[in-house]
Amino acid sequence: MARIPFAKQALMNLFKRPVTNKYPQVPAEIPEGYRGKIKFDADTCVGCGMCIRVCAAGSIEKKIVPKEGAQDITLTFDMGSCTFCGLCADFCPKKSIELTKEYSMITVAGENIIVSGTFEKKLPPKPDPAKIAAAKAAAAAKKAAVEKVAADGENKEEGKSK
Ligand code: SF4
Ligand code: SF4
């Protein structure tokens, strides 16, 4: 036995408890403040794009599909390139991004590493061309009236001085 190197240690280790975690049978304990898979709340997002500007990894994409009186805006977060820095969540003015404690993003098809959400953004109503033309005509008429009053006043002053 003594001639076989580490035989005693090997035998002793057979009866010891493993030092490794028993994952996945026992879920890992996640510490407070852990930054895992992103959760995106499309209902509160306003599409400002701040998260895209601060993402150094370029992991966030914004897609806009125009439609009548509104836009469909989709934000997509690619967990495959994300570095989990958390800056997007820190800078989001609407707190629409959260880095959760979810660490398992194993995938074969890629769908598990894409987080996305879509919301509708209403556009302001288009101005009525007829109303714009009427407002311009009214402004021009008012200006002409003011100029006429001013001109009449000057003429009266000139008449008095003669
Ligand atoms: S998730 Fe936040 S920072 Fe990003 S576009 Fe929406 S509101 Fe702006
Ligand atoms: S956590 Fe960092 S790298 Fe990941 S999407 Fe947000 S800003 Fe980009």
Coordinates of N, CA, C and O and ligand atoms in Angstrom, one line a residue:
M1 N 0.8 -1.2 0.0 CA 0.0 0.0 0.0 C 0.9 1.3 0.0 O 0.6 2.2 -0.7
A2 N 1.9 1.2 0.8 CA 2.8 2.4 0.9 C 3.5 2.7 -0.4 O 3.9 3.9 -0.6
R3 N 3.6 1.7 -1.3 CA 4.3 2.0 -2.6 C 3.4 2.7 -3.6 O 3.8 3.3 -4.5
I4 N 2.1 2.6 -3.4 CA 1.2 3.3 -4.3 C 1.0 4.8 -3.8 O 0.5 5.0 -2.7
P5 N 1.5 5.8 -4.6 CA 1.4 7.1 -4.1 C -0.1 7.6 -3.9 O -1.0 7.2 -4.7
F6 N -0.3 8.2 -2.8 CA -1.6 8.8 -2.5 C -2.7 7.8 -2.2 O -3.9 8.1 -2.2
A7 N -2.4 6.5 -2.1 CA -3.4 5.5 -1.9 C -4.2 5.7 -0.7 O -5.4 5.6 -0.7
K8 N -3.5 6.1 0.4 CA -4.2 6.3 1.7 C -5.2 7.5 1.5 O -6.3 7.4 2.0
Q9 N -4.7 8.6 0.9 CA -5.5 9.8 0.7 C -6.7 9.4 -0.1 O -7.9 9.8 0.2
A10 N -6.5 8.6 -1.2 CA -7.6 8.2 -2.1 C -8.7 7.4 -1.3 O -9.9 7.7 -1.5
L11 N -8.2 6.5 -0.5 CA -9.2 5.7 0.3 C -9.9 6.5 1.3 O -11.2 6.4 1.5
M12 N -9.2 7.5 1.9 CA -9.9 8.3 2.9 C -11.0 9.2 2.2 O -12.0 9.4 2.8
N13 N -10.6 9.7 1.0 CA -11.6 10.6 0.3 C -12.8 9.8 -0.1 O -13.9 10.5 -0.3
L14 N -12.8 8.5 -0.2 CA -14.0 7.7 -0.6 C -15.1 7.9 0.5 O -16.3 7.8 0.2
F15 N -14.7 8.2 1.7 CA -15.7 8.3 2.8 C -16.0 9.7 3.2 O -16.7 9.9 4.2
K16 N -15.4 10.7 2.5 CA -15.6 12.1 2.8 C -16.8 12.6 2.0 O -17.0 12.1 0.9
R17 N -17.4 13.7 2.5 CA -18.5 14.3 1.7 C -17.9 15.1 0.6 O -16.8 15.7 0.8
P18 N -18.5 15.2 -0.6 CA -17.9 16.0 -1.7 C -17.9 17.5 -1.3 O -18.7 17.9 -0.6
V19 N -16.8 18.2 -1.8 CA -16.7 19.6 -1.4 C -17.4 20.4 -2.5 O -17.6 21.6 -2.3
T20 N -17.7 19.8 -3.6 CA -18.4 20.6 -4.7 C -19.9 20.7 -4.4 O -20.5 19.9 -3.6
N21 N -20.6 21.7 -5.0 CA -22.0 21.9 -4.9 C -22.8 20.8 -5.6 O -22.3 20.2 -6.6
K22 N -23.9 20.5 -5.1 CA -24.7 19.4 -5.7 C -25.7 19.9 -6.7 O -26.8 19.4 -6.9
Y23 N -25.2 21.0 -7.4 CA -26.1 21.5 -8.5 C -26.1 20.5 -9.7 O -25.1 19.9 -10.0
P24 N -27.2 20.3 -10.4 CA -28.5 21.0 -10.3 C -29.5 20.4 -9.3 O -30.6 20.9 -9.2
Q25 N -29.1 19.2 -8.6 CA -30.1 18.6 -7.7 C -30.4 19.6 -6.6 O -31.6 19.8 -6.2
V26 N -29.4 20.4 -6.1 CA -29.7 21.4 -5.1 C -29.4 22.8 -5.7 O -28.2 23.0 -6.1
P27 N -30.4 23.6 -5.9 CA -30.1 24.9 -6.5 C -29.1 25.7 -5.7 O -29.0 25.6 -4.5
A28 N -28.3 26.5 -6.5 CA -27.2 27.3 -5.9 C -27.8 28.4 -5.1 O -28.9 28.9 -5.4
E29 N -27.1 28.8 -4.0 CA -27.5 30.0 -3.2 C -27.0 31.2 -3.9 O -25.8 31.4 -4.2
I30 N -27.9 32.2 -4.2 CA -27.5 33.4 -4.9 C -27.4 34.5 -3.9 O -28.3 34.8 -3.2
P31 N -26.2 35.2 -3.9 CA -26.0 36.3 -3.0 C -26.8 37.5 -3.4 O -27.2 37.7 -4.5
E32 N -27.0 38.3 -2.4 CA -27.8 39.6 -2.6 C -26.9 40.4 -3.6 O -25.7 40.5 -3.5
G33 N -27.6 41.1 -4.5 CA -26.9 42.0 -5.4 C -26.4 41.3 -6.6 O -25.8 41.9 -7.5
Y34 N -26.7 40.0 -6.7 CA -26.2 39.2 -7.9 C -26.9 39.8 -9.2 O -28.1 40.1 -9.2
R35 N -26.1 39.9 -10.2 CA -26.7 40.4 -11.5 C -26.8 39.3 -12.5 O -25.8 38.9 -13.1
G36 N -28.0 38.8 -12.7 CA -28.2 37.7 -13.6 C -29.1 38.1 -14.8 O -29.1 39.3 -15.2
K37 N -29.8 37.2 -15.3 CA -30.6 37.4 -16.5 C -31.5 38.7 -16.4 O -32.2 38.9 -15.4
I38 N -31.6 39.4 -17.4 CA -32.3 40.7 -17.4 C -33.8 40.4 -17.5 O -34.3 39.5 -18.2
K39 N -34.6 41.2 -16.8 CA -36.0 41.2 -16.9 C -36.4 42.6 -17.4 O -36.0 43.6 -16.8
F40 N -37.2 42.7 -18.4 CA -37.6 43.9 -19.0 C -39.1 44.1 -18.9 O -39.9 43.2 -19.3
D41 N -39.5 45.3 -18.4 CA -40.9 45.6 -18.3 C -41.3 46.6 -19.4 O -41.1 47.8 -19.3
A42 N -41.9 46.0 -20.5 CA -42.3 46.9 -21.7 C -43.4 47.8 -21.3 O -43.6 48.8 -22.0
D43 N -44.2 47.5 -20.3 CA -45.3 48.4 -19.9 C -44.9 49.7 -19.4 O -45.7 50.7 -19.4
T44 N -43.7 49.8 -18.8 CA -43.3 51.1 -18.2 C -42.2 51.8 -19.1 O -41.9 53.0 -18.9
C45 N -41.7 51.1 -20.0 CA -40.6 51.7 -20.9 C -41.2 52.8 -21.8 O -42.4 52.7 -22.2
V46 N -40.4 53.9 -22.0 CA -40.9 55.0 -22.8 C -40.1 55.1 -24.1 O -40.3 56.0 -24.9
G47 N -39.2 54.1 -24.3 CA -38.4 54.1 -25.5 C -37.4 55.2 -25.7 O -37.0 55.6 -26.8
C48 N -36.9 55.7 -24.6 CA -36.0 56.9 -24.6 C -34.6 56.5 -25.2 O -33.9 57.3 -25.7
G49 N -34.2 55.2 -25.1 CA -33.0 54.7 -25.7 C -31.7 54.9 -24.8 O -30.6 54.7 -25.2
M50 N -31.9 55.4 -23.6 CA -30.8 55.6 -22.6 C -30.0 54.3 -22.4 O -28.8 54.3 -22.4
C51 N -30.8 53.2 -22.2 CA -30.1 51.9 -22.0 C -29.2 51.5 -23.1 O -28.1 51.0 -22.9
I52 N -29.6 51.8 -24.3 CA -28.8 51.5 -25.5 C -27.5 52.3 -25.5 O -26.4 51.8 -25.8
R53 N -27.6 53.6 -25.1 CA -26.5 54.5 -25.1 C -25.4 54.1 -24.1 O -24.2 54.2 -24.3
V54 N -25.8 53.5 -23.0 CA -24.8 53.2 -21.9 C -24.3 51.7 -22.0 O -23.4 51.4 -21.3
C55 N -24.9 50.9 -22.9 CA -24.5 49.5 -23.0 C -23.2 49.4 -23.9 O -23.3 49.5 -25.1
A56 N -22.1 49.2 -23.2 CA -20.8 49.1 -23.9 C -20.7 47.9 -24.8 O -20.0 47.8 -25.8
A57 N -21.5 46.8 -24.4 CA -21.4 45.6 -25.2 C -22.3 45.6 -26.4 O -22.2 44.7 -27.2
G58 N -23.1 46.6 -26.5 CA -24.0 46.7 -27.7 C -25.0 45.5 -27.7 O -25.4 45.0 -28.8
S59 N -25.5 45.2 -26.5 CA -26.4 44.1 -26.4 C -27.9 44.4 -26.5 O -28.7 43.5 -26.5
I60 N -28.2 45.7 -26.6 CA -29.6 46.1 -26.7 C -29.9 46.7 -28.1 O -29.2 47.5 -28.6
E61 N -31.0 46.2 -28.6 CA -31.5 46.7 -29.9 C -32.9 47.2 -29.8 O -33.7 46.7 -29.0
K62 N -33.2 48.3 -30.6 CA -34.5 48.9 -30.6 C -35.1 48.8 -32.0 O -34.4 49.2 -32.9
K63 N -36.3 48.2 -32.1 CA -36.9 48.1 -33.4 C -38.2 48.9 -33.4 O -39.0 48.7 -32.5
I64 N -38.4 49.7 -34.4 CA -39.6 50.5 -34.5 C -40.4 50.1 -35.7 O -39.9 50.2 -36.8
V65 N -41.7 49.8 -35.5 CA -42.6 49.5 -36.6 C -43.7 50.5 -36.6 O -44.5 50.5 -35.7
P66 N -43.7 51.4 -37.6 CA -44.7 52.5 -37.7 C -46.1 51.9 -38.0 O -46.2 50.9 -38.8
K67 N -47.1 52.5 -37.5 CA -48.5 52.2 -37.9 C -49.3 53.4 -37.7 O -48.8 54.4 -37.2
E68 N -50.6 53.3 -38.0 CA -51.5 54.5 -38.0 C -51.5 55.1 -36.6 O -52.0 54.5 -35.6
G69 N -51.0 56.3 -36.5 CA -51.1 57.1 -35.2 C -50.2 56.6 -34.1 O -50.4 57.1 -32.9
A70 N -49.4 55.6 -34.3 CA -48.6 55.0 -33.3 C -47.4 54.3 -33.8 O -47.2 54.2 -35.1
Q71 N -46.5 53.8 -32.9 CA -45.4 53.0 -33.3 C -45.4 51.7 -32.4 O -45.7 51.9 -31.2
D72 N -45.0 50.6 -32.9 CA -44.7 49.4 -32.1 C -43.2 49.4 -31.9 O -42.4 49.3 -32.8
I73 N -42.8 49.5 -30.6 CA -41.4 49.6 -30.3 C -41.0 48.3 -29.5 O -41.6 47.9 -28.5
T74 N -40.0 47.6 -30.0 CA -39.5 46.4 -29.4 C -38.1 46.6 -29.0 O -37.2 47.0 -29.7
L75 N -37.8 46.3 -27.7 CA -36.4 46.3 -27.2 C -36.0 44.9 -27.0 O -36.7 44.0 -26.4
T76 N -34.8 44.5 -27.5 CA -34.3 43.2 -27.4 C -32.9 43.2 -26.6 O -32.0 44.0 -27.0
F77 N -32.8 42.4 -25.6 CA -31.5 42.3 -24.9 C -30.9 40.9 -25.2 O -31.6 39.9 -24.9
D78 N -29.7 40.9 -25.7 CA -29.0 39.7 -26.0 C -28.1 39.2 -24.8 O -27.0 39.8 -24.6
M79 N -28.6 38.2 -24.1 CA -27.8 37.8 -22.9 C -26.5 37.1 -23.4 O -25.6 36.9 -22.6
G80 N -26.4 36.8 -24.6 CA -25.2 36.1 -25.1 C -24.0 37.0 -25.2 O -22.8 36.6 -25.0
S81 N -24.2 38.3 -25.4 CA -23.1 39.3 -25.4 C -23.1 40.2 -24.2 O -22.2 40.9 -23.9
C82 N -24.2 40.2 -23.4 CA -24.3 41.0 -22.2 C -23.2 40.7 -21.2 O -22.9 39.5 -21.0
T83 N -22.7 41.7 -20.5 CA -21.6 41.5 -19.5 C -22.2 41.6 -18.1 O -21.4 41.6 -17.1
F84 N -23.5 41.8 -18.0 CA -24.2 41.9 -16.7 C -23.6 43.0 -15.9 O -23.6 42.9 -14.6
C85 N -23.2 44.1 -16.5 CA -22.7 45.3 -15.8 C -23.8 46.0 -15.0 O -23.5 46.6 -14.0
G86 N -25.0 45.9 -15.5 CA -26.1 46.6 -14.8 C -26.3 48.1 -15.1 O -27.2 48.7 -14.5
L87 N -25.5 48.6 -16.0 CA -25.6 50.0 -16.3 C -27.0 50.4 -16.9 O -27.5 51.5 -16.6
C88 N -27.5 49.5 -17.7 CA -28.8 49.8 -18.4 C -29.9 50.0 -17.3 O -30.7 50.9 -17.4
A89 N -29.8 49.1 -16.3 CA -30.8 49.2 -15.2 C -30.6 50.5 -14.4 O -31.5 51.2 -14.0
D90 N -29.3 50.8 -14.1 CA -29.0 52.0 -13.3 C -29.5 53.3 -14.0 O -29.9 54.2 -13.4
F91 N -29.3 53.3 -15.3 CA -29.6 54.6 -16.1 C -31.1 54.7 -16.5 O -31.5 55.7 -17.0
C92 N -31.8 53.6 -16.5 CA -33.2 53.6 -17.0 C -34.1 54.5 -16.1 O -34.2 54.3 -14.9
P93 N -34.6 55.6 -16.7 CA -35.4 56.6 -15.9 C -36.7 56.0 -15.4 O -37.3 56.5 -14.5
K94 N -37.2 54.9 -16.0 CA -38.5 54.4 -15.7 C -38.3 53.1 -14.9 O -39.3 52.4 -14.6
K95 N -37.1 52.7 -14.5 CA -36.9 51.4 -13.8 C -37.5 50.2 -14.5 O -38.1 49.3 -13.9
S96 N -37.4 50.2 -15.8 CA -38.0 49.1 -16.6 C -37.1 47.9 -16.7 O -37.5 46.9 -17.3
I97 N -35.9 48.0 -16.3 CA -34.9 46.9 -16.4 C -34.5 46.5 -15.0 O -34.2 47.3 -14.2
E98 N -34.4 45.2 -14.9 CA -34.0 44.6 -13.6 C -33.0 43.4 -13.9 O -33.3 42.6 -14.8
L99 N -31.9 43.3 -13.2 CA -31.1 42.2 -13.3 C -31.4 41.2 -12.2 O -31.2 41.5 -11.0
T100 N -32.0 40.1 -12.6 CA -32.5 39.1 -11.6 C -31.4 38.2 -11.1 O -30.3 38.3 -11.5
K101 N -31.9 37.3 -10.2 CA -30.9 36.3 -9.7 C -30.8 35.0 -10.6 O -30.2 34.1 -10.2
E102 N -31.5 35.1 -11.7 CA -31.5 33.9 -12.6 C -30.1 33.8 -13.3 O -29.7 34.7 -14.0
Y103 N -29.4 32.7 -13.0 CA -28.1 32.5 -13.6 C -28.0 31.4 -14.7 O -27.1 31.4 -15.4
S104 N -29.1 30.6 -14.7 CA -29.0 29.5 -15.7 C -29.6 29.9 -17.0 O -30.8 30.1 -17.1
M105 N -28.8 30.1 -18.0 CA -29.3 30.5 -19.3 C -28.7 29.5 -20.4 O -28.3 29.9 -21.5
I106 N -28.8 28.2 -20.0 CA -28.3 27.2 -20.9 C -29.3 27.0 -22.0 O -30.5 27.0 -21.8
T107 N -28.8 27.0 -23.3 CA -29.7 26.9 -24.4 C -29.0 26.2 -25.6 O -27.8 26.2 -25.7
V108 N -29.8 25.6 -26.4 CA -29.3 25.1 -27.6 C -29.8 25.8 -28.8 O -29.2 25.9 -29.9
A109 N -31.0 26.5 -28.6 CA -31.6 27.2 -29.8 C -31.4 28.7 -29.7 O -31.7 29.4 -30.6
G110 N -30.9 29.2 -28.5 CA -30.7 30.6 -28.4 C -31.9 31.4 -27.8 O -31.7 32.6 -27.5
E111 N -33.0 30.8 -27.7 CA -34.2 31.5 -27.3 C -34.1 31.9 -25.8 O -34.7 32.9 -25.4
N112 N -33.3 31.2 -25.1 CA -33.2 31.4 -23.6 C -32.3 32.6 -23.3 O -32.2 33.0 -22.2
I113 N -31.6 33.1 -24.3 CA -30.6 34.2 -24.0 C -31.1 35.5 -24.7 O -30.4 36.4 -24.8
I114 N -32.3 35.5 -25.2 CA -32.9 36.7 -25.7 C -34.1 37.1 -24.8 O -35.0 36.3 -24.6
V115 N -34.0 38.4 -24.4 CA -35.1 38.9 -23.6 C -35.6 40.1 -24.4 O -34.9 40.9 -24.9
S116 N -36.9 40.1 -24.6 CA -37.5 41.2 -25.4 C -38.9 41.6 -24.9 O -39.6 40.8 -24.2
G117 N -39.3 42.7 -25.3 CA -40.7 43.2 -25.0 C -41.1 44.3 -26.0 O -40.3 45.0 -26.5
T118 N -42.4 44.3 -26.2 CA -42.9 45.3 -27.2 C -44.0 46.1 -26.6 O -44.8 45.6 -25.8
F119 N -44.0 47.4 -26.9 CA -45.1 48.3 -26.4 C -45.5 49.3 -27.5 O -44.7 49.5 -28.5
E120 N -46.7 49.8 -27.4 CA -47.2 50.8 -28.4 C -47.0 52.2 -27.9 O -47.3 52.5 -26.8
K121 N -46.4 53.0 -28.8 CA -46.2 54.4 -28.4 C -47.1 55.3 -29.3 O -46.9 55.2 -30.5
K122 N -48.0 56.0 -28.7 CA -48.9 56.8 -29.4 C -48.2 58.1 -29.9 O -47.4 58.6 -29.2
L123 N -48.5 58.5 -31.2 CA -47.9 59.7 -31.7 C -48.9 60.9 -31.6 O -50.1 60.6 -31.6
P124 N -48.3 62.1 -31.5 CA -49.3 63.2 -31.4 C -50.1 63.3 -32.7 O -49.6 63.0 -33.8
P125 N -51.3 63.8 -32.6 CA -52.1 63.9 -33.8 C -51.5 64.9 -34.9 O -50.9 65.9 -34.5
K126 N -51.6 64.5 -36.1 CA -51.1 65.3 -37.2 C -51.9 66.6 -37.3 O -53.1 66.6 -37.2
P127 N -51.2 67.8 -37.5 CA -51.9 69.1 -37.6 C -52.8 69.1 -38.8 O -52.4 68.6 -39.9
D128 N -54.0 69.7 -38.7 CA -54.9 69.9 -39.8 C -54.5 71.0 -40.7 O -54.4 72.1 -40.3
P129 N -54.2 70.7 -42.0 CA -53.7 71.7 -42.9 C -54.6 72.9 -43.0 O -54.2 74.1 -43.2
A130 N -56.0 72.6 -43.0 CA -57.0 73.7 -43.2 C -56.9 74.7 -42.0 O -57.0 75.9 -42.1
K131 N -56.7 74.1 -40.8 CA -56.6 74.9 -39.5 C -55.3 75.8 -39.6 O -55.3 76.9 -39.2
I132 N -54.2 75.2 -40.1 CA -53.0 75.9 -40.2 C -53.1 77.1 -41.1 O -52.7 78.2 -40.9
A133 N -53.8 76.9 -42.3 CA -54.0 77.9 -43.3 C -54.8 79.0 -42.7 O -54.5 80.2 -42.9
A134 N -55.9 78.7 -42.0 CA -56.8 79.7 -41.4 C -56.1 80.5 -40.4 O -56.2 81.7 -40.3
A135 N -55.2 79.9 -39.5 CA -54.4 80.6 -38.5 C -53.4 81.5 -39.2 O -53.3 82.7 -38.7
K136 N -52.8 81.1 -40.3 CA -51.9 82.0 -41.0 C -52.6 83.2 -41.6 O -52.1 84.3 -41.5
A137 N -53.8 83.0 -42.2 CA -54.6 84.1 -42.7 C -55.0 85.1 -41.7 O -54.9 86.3 -41.9
A138 N -55.4 84.5 -40.5 CA -55.8 85.4 -39.4 C -54.6 86.2 -38.9 O -54.8 87.4 -38.6
A139 N -53.5 85.6 -38.8 CA -52.3 86.3 -38.4 C -51.9 87.4 -39.3 O -51.5 88.6 -39.0
A140 N -52.0 87.1 -40.7 CA -51.6 88.1 -41.7 C -52.6 89.3 -41.6 O -52.2 90.4 -41.8
A141 N -53.9 89.0 -41.5 CA -54.9 90.1 -41.4 C -54.7 91.0 -40.2 O -54.8 92.2 -40.3
K142 N -54.3 90.3 -39.1 CA -54.1 91.1 -37.8 C -52.9 92.0 -38.0 O -52.9 93.2 -37.6
K143 N -51.8 91.5 -38.7 CA -50.6 92.3 -38.9 C -50.9 93.5 -39.8 O -50.5 94.6 -39.6
A144 N -51.7 93.2 -40.9 CA -52.1 94.3 -41.8 C -52.9 95.4 -41.1 O -52.7 96.6 -41.3
A145 N -53.8 94.9 -40.2 CA -54.6 95.9 -39.5 C -53.8 96.8 -38.6 O -53.9 98.0 -38.5
V146 N -52.8 96.1 -37.9 CA -51.9 96.9 -37.0 C -51.1 97.9 -37.8 O -50.9 99.1 -37.4
E147 N -50.6 97.4 -39.0 CA -49.7 98.3 -39.8 C -50.6 99.5 -40.3 O -50.1 100.6 -40.4
K148 N -51.9 99.2 -40.6 CA -52.8 100.3 -41.1 C -53.0 101.4 -40.0 O -52.9 102.6 -40.3
V149 N -53.3 100.9 -38.8 CA -53.5 101.8 -37.7 C -52.2 102.7 -37.5 O -52.3 103.9 -37.3
A150 N -51.1 102.0 -37.5 CA -49.8 102.8 -37.3 C -49.6 103.8 -38.4 O -49.2 104.9 -38.2
A151 N -49.9 103.4 -39.7 CA -49.7 104.3 -40.8 C -50.7 105.5 -40.7 O -50.3 106.7 -40.9
D152 N -52.0 105.2 -40.3 CA -53.0 106.3 -40.1 C -52.5 107.3 -39.1 O -52.6 108.5 -39.2
G153 N -51.9 106.8 -38.0 CA -51.4 107.6 -36.9 C -50.3 108.5 -37.4 O -50.3 109.7 -37.1
E154 N -49.4 108.0 -38.2 CA -48.3 108.8 -38.7 C -48.8 109.9 -39.6 O -48.4 111.1 -39.6
N155 N -49.8 109.6 -40.5 CA -50.4 110.6 -41.4 C -51.0 111.7 -40.6 O -50.9 112.9 -41.0
K156 N -51.7 111.4 -39.5 CA -52.4 112.4 -38.7 C -51.4 113.4 -38.1 O -51.5 114.6 -38.1
E157 N -50.2 112.8 -37.6 CA -49.2 113.6 -37.0 C -48.6 114.5 -38.0 O -48.3 115.7 -37.7
E158 N -48.4 114.0 -39.2 CA -47.8 114.8 -40.3 C -48.8 116.0 -40.6 O -48.3 117.1 -40.8
G159 N -50.1 115.7 -40.7 CA -51.1 116.8 -41.0 C -51.1 117.9 -39.9 O -51.2 119.0 -40.3
K160 N -51.0 117.5 -38.6 CA -50.9 118.5 -37.5 C -49.7 119.4 -37.7 O -49.8 120.6 -37.5
S161 N -48.6 118.8 -38.0 CA -47.3 119.6 -38.1 C -47.4 120.6 -39.2 O -46.6 121.6 -39.2
K162 N -48.2 120.4 -40.3 CA -48.2 121.3 -41.4 C -49.1 122.5 -41.0 O -49.4 123.4 -41.0
Ligands
SF4_1 S1 -35.8 50.4 -20.9 FE1 -35.6 52.4 -19.8 S2 -33.7 53.4 -20.6 FE2 -34.3 51.7 -22.1 S3 -35.6 52.8 -23.6 FE3 -37.0 51.9 -22.0 S4 -37.3 53.7 -20.5 FE4 -35.5 54.2 -21.8
SF4_2 S1 -26.2 44.7 -18.2 FE1 -24.6 46.0 -19.2 S2 -24.0 44.7 -21.0 FE2 -25.9 43.9 -20.3 S3 -27.5 44.9 -21.5 FE3 -27.3 46.1 -19.6 S4 -25.7 47.7 -20.1 FE4 -25.6 46.1 -21.7

